[in-house]
GROMACS .gro file of C-alpha atoms in nm:
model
   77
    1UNK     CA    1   1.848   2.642   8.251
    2UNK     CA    2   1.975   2.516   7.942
    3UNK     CA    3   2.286   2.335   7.978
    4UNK     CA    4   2.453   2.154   7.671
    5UNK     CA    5   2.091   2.173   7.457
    6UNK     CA    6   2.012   1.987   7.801
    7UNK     CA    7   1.693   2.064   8.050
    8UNK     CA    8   1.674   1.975   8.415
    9UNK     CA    9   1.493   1.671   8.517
   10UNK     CA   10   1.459   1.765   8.851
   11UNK     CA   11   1.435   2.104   9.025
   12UNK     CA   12   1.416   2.130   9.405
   13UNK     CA   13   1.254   2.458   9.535
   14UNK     CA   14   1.301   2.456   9.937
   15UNK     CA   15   1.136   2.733  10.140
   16UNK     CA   16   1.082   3.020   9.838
   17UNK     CA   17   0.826   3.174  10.083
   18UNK     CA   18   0.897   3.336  10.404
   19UNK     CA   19   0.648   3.535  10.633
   20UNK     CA   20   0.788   3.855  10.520
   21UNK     CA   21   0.695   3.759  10.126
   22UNK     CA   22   0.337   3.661  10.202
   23UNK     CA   23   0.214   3.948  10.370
   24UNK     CA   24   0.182   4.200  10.050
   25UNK     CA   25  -0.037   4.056   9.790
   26UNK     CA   26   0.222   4.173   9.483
   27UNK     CA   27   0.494   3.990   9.641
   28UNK     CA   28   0.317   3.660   9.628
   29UNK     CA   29   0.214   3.739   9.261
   30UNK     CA   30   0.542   3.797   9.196
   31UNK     CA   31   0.670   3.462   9.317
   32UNK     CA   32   0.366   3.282   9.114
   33UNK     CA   33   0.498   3.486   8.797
   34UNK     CA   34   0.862   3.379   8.860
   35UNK     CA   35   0.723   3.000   8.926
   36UNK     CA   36   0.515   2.973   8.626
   37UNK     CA   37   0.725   3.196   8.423
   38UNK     CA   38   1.064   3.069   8.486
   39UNK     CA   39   1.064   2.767   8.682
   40UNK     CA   40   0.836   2.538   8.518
   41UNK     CA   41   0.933   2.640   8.147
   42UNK     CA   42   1.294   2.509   8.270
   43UNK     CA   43   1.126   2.115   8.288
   44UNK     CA   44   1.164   1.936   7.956
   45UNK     CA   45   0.891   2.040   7.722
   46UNK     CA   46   0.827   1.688   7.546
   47UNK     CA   47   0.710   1.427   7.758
   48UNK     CA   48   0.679   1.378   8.190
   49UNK     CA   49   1.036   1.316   8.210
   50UNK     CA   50   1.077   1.609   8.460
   51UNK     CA   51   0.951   1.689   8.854
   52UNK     CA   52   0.968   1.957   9.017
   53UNK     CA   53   0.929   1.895   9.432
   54UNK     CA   54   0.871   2.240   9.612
   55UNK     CA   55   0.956   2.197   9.987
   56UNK     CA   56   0.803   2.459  10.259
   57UNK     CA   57   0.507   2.576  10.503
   58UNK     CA   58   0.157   2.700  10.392
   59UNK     CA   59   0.203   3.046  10.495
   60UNK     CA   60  -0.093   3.230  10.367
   61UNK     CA   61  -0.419   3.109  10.170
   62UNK     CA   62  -0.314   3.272   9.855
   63UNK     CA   63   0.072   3.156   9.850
   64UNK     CA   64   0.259   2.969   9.612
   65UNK     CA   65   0.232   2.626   9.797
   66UNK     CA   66  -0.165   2.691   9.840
   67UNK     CA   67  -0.249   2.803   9.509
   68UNK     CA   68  -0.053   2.478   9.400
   69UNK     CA   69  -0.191   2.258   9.674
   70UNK     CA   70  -0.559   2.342   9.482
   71UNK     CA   71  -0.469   2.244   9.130
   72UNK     CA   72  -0.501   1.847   8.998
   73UNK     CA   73  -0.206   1.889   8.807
   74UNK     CA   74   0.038   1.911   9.075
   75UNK     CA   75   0.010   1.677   9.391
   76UNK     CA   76   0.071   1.735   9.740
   77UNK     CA   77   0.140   1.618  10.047
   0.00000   0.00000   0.00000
């Protein structure tokens, strides 16, 4: 979002996975695509002024939270 030539500094995803959206592999690529594709491109693209805290369950190896969980640039907990 783009709000008065103005990005988010903070976006709060809660629960984007369910059990229902991790059984089928295309639906989890399809929530990585939205993530990467629309979600992170809304952060500031100068600087580390932005964060973006994703909130939710490890439901399946190859979810969203997982695949994040296993790169250094994003930290969990």
């Amino acid at each position: 979002m783009n709000h008065r030539g103005q990005r988010p500094q903070k976006i709060l995803v809660d629960d984007v996975e369910d059990k229902d959206s991790v059984k089928e592999e295309e639906q989890r690529k399809k929530t990585r695509q939205w993530f990467f594709g629309d979600v992170r491109p809304a952060l500031p693209q100068i600087g580390d002024s932005g964060t973006i805290n994703l909130l939710g369950t490890l439901l399946h190896q190859d979810a969203l939270l997982a695949n994040l969980a296993l790169s250094r640039e994003y930290t969990t907990v």
